[in-house]
C-alpha atoms as a printed R data frame, in Angstrom:
    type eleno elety resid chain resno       x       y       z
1   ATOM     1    CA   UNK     A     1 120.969  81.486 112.351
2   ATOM     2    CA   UNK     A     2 119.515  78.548 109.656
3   ATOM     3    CA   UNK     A     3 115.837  78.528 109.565
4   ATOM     4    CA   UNK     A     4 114.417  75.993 112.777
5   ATOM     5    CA   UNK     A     5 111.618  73.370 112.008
6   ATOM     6    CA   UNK     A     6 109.801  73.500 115.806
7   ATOM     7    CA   UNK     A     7 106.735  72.153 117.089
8   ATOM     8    CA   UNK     A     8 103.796  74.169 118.832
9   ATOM     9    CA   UNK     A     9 101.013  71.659 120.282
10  ATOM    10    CA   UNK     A    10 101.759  69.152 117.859
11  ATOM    11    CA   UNK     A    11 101.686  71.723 114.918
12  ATOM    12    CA   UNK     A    12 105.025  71.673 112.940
13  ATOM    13    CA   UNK     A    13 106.203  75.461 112.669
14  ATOM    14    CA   UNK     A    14 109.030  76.775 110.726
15  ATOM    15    CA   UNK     A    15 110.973  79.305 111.823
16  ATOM    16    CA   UNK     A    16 112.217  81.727 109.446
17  ATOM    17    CA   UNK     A    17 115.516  83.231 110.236
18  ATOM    18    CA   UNK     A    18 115.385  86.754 110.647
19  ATOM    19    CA   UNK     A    19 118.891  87.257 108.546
20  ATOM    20    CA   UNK     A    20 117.935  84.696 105.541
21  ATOM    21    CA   UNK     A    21 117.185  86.009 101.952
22  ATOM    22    CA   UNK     A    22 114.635  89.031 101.751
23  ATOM    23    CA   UNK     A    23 111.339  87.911 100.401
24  ATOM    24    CA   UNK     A    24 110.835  90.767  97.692
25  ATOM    25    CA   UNK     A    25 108.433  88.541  95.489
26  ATOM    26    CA   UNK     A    26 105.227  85.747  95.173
27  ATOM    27    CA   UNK     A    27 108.132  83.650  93.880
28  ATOM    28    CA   UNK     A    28 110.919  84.470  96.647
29  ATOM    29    CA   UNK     A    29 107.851  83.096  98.830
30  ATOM    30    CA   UNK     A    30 107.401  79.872  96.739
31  ATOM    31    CA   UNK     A    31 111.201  79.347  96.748
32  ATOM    32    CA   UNK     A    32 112.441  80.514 100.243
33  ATOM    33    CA   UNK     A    33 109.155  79.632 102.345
34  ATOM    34    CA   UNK     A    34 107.021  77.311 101.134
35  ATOM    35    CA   UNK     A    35 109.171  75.550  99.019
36  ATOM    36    CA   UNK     A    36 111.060  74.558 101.945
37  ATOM    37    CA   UNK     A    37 107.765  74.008 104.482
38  ATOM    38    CA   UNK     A    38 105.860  72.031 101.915
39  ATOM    39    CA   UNK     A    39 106.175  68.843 103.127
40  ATOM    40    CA   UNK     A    40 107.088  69.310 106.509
41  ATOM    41    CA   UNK     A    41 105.075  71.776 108.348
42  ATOM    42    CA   UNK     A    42 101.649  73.575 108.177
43  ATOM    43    CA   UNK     A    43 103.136  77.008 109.519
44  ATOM    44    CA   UNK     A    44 105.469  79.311 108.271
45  ATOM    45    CA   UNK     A    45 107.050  81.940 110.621
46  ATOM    46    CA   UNK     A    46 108.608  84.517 109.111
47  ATOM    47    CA   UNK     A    47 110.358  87.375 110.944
48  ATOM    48    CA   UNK     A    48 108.656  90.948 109.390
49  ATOM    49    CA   UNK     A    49 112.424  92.451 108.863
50  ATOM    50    CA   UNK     A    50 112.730  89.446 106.104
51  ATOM    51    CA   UNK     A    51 109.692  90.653 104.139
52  ATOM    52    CA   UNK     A    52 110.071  93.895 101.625
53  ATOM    53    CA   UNK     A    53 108.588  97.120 102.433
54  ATOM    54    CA   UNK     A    54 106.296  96.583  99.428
55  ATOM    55    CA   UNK     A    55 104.689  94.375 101.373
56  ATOM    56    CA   UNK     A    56 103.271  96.467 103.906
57  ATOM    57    CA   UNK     A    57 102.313  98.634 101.268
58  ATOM    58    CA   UNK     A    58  99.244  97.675  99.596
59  ATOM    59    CA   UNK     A    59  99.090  99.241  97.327
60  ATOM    60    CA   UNK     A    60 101.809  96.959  95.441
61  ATOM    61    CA   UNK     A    61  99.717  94.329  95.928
62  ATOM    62    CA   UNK     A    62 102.727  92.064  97.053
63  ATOM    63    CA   UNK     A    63 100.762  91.012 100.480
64  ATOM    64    CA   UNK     A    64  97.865  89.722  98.360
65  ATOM    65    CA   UNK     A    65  99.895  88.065  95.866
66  ATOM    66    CA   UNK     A    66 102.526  85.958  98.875
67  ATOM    67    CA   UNK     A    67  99.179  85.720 100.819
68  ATOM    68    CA   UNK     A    68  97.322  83.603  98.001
69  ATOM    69    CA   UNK     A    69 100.266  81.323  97.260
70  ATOM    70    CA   UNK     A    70 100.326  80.467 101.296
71  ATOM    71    CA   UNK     A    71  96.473  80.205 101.024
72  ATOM    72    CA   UNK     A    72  96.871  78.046  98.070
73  ATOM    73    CA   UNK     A    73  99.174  75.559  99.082
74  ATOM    74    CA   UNK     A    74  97.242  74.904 102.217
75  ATOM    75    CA   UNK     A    75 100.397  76.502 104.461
76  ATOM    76    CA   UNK     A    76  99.717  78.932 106.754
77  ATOM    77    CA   UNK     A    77 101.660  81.923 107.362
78  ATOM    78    CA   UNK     A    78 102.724  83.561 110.241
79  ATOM    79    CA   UNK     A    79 104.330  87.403 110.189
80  ATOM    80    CA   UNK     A    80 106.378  87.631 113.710
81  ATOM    81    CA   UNK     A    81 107.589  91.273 114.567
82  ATOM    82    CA   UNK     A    82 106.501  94.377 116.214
83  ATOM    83    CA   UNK     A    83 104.083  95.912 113.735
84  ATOM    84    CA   UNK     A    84 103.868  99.461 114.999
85  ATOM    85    CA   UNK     A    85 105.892 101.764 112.958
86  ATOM    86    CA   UNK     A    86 104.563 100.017 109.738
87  ATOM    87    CA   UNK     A    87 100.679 100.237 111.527
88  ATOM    88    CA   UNK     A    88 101.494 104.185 111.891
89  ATOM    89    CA   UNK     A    89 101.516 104.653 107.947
90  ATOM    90    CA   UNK     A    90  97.623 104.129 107.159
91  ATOM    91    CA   UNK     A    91  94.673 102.454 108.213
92  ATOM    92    CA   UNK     A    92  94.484  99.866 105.335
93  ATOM    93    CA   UNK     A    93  97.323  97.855 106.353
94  ATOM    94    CA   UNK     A    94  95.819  97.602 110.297
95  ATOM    95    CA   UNK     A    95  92.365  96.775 108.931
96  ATOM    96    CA   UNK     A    96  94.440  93.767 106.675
97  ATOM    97    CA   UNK     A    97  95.940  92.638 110.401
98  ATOM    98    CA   UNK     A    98  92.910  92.567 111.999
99  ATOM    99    CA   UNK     A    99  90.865  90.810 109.600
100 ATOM   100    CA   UNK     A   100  93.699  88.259 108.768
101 ATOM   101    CA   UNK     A   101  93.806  87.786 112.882
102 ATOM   102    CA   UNK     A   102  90.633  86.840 113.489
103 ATOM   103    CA   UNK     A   103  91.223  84.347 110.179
104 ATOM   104    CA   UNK     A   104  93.338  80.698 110.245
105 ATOM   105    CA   UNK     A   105  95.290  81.068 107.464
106 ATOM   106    CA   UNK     A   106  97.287  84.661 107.979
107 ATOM   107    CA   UNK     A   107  98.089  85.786 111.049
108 ATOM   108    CA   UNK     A   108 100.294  88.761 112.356
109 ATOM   109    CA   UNK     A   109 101.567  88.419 115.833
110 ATOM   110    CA   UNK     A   110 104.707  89.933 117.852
111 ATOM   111    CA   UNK     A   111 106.818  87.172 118.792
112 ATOM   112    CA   UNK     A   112 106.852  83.537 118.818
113 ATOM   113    CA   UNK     A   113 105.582  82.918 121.935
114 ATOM   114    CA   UNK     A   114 102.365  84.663 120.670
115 ATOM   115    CA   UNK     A   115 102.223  82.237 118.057
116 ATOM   116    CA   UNK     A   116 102.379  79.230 120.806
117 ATOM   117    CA   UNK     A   117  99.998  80.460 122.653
118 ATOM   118    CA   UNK     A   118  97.429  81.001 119.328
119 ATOM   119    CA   UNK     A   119  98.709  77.319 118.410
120 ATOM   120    CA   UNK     A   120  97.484  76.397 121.456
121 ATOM   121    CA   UNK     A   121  94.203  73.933 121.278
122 ATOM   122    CA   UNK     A   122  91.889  76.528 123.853
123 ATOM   123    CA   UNK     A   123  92.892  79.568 121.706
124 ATOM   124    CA   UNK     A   124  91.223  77.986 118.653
125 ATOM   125    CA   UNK     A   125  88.155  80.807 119.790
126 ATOM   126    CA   UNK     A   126  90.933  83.196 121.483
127 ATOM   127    CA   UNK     A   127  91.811  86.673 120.046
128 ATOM   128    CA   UNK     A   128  95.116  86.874 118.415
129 ATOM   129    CA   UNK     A   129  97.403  89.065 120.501
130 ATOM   130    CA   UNK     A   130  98.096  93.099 118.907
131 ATOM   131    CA   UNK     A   131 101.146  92.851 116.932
132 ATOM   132    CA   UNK     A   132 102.945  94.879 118.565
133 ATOM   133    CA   UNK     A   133 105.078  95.730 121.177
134 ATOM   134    CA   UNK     A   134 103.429  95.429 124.689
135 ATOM   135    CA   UNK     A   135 104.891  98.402 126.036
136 ATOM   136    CA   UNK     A   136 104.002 100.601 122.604
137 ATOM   137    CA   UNK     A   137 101.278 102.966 121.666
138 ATOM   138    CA   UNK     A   138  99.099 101.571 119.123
139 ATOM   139    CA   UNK     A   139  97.051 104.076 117.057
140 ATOM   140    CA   UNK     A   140  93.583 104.291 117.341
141 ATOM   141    CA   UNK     A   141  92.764 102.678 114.544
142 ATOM   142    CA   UNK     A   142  94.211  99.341 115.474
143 ATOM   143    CA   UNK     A   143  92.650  99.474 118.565
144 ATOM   144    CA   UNK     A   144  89.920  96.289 119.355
């Protein structure tokens, strides 16, 4: 599947494909995400199975360093995918999701009809949904 340009309540979204090129790097981002959103969209969906492992882990500082460049170039970004397993591993990478939910520029929510819904003009003051699964446990530490 090619990567979909889609609009949410007259917001342009694009759609990362789920089987495209792994983002591994702050330049992988530039080139593969918002290279190609630039001029046509303000938000860029991208499945969490596309993004490296090192970016979950924070240590690597590869979160901060794709998060910036979206921040920078005025795009937002949008990390689709069932969050739980990755959630599991430590606290610092649930306090990142909640903080970047309740933000505008990074958000972190399970599927795209989440990311309607937050598009939505009444959800501008609306909680972002848990990212992840309804039907999952979510540790304590995510819990709002």
């Amino acid at each position: 599947m090619a990567d979909l340009l889609v609009e949410h309540h007259g917001v342009p979204v694009l759609l990362c494909s789920a089987d495209g090129p792994p983002v591994a790097s702050a330049q992988d981002a530039l080139d593969q995400l918002i290279g190609a959103a630039f001029y046509r969209t303000d938000v860029v969906a991208v499945p969490e199975a596309r993004l490296d492992g090192a970016f979950f882990d924070l240590s690597t500082g590869l979160a901060g360093a794709i998060m910036q460049k979206f921040v920078n170039y005025r795009v937002r970004l949008v990390v689709l995918g069932d969050l739980t397993h990755r959630l599991r591993a430590g606290s610092a990478l649930a306090d990142l999701v909640r903080e970047s939910n309740e933000g505008r520029h990074i958000w972190f929510l399970p599927d795209v009809d989440a990311l309607a819904a937050r598009l939505a003009p009444a959800a501008d003051h609306a909680p972002a949904p848990s990212p992840v699964a309804p039907d999952s446990t979510s540790p304590d530490s995510i819990a709002e």
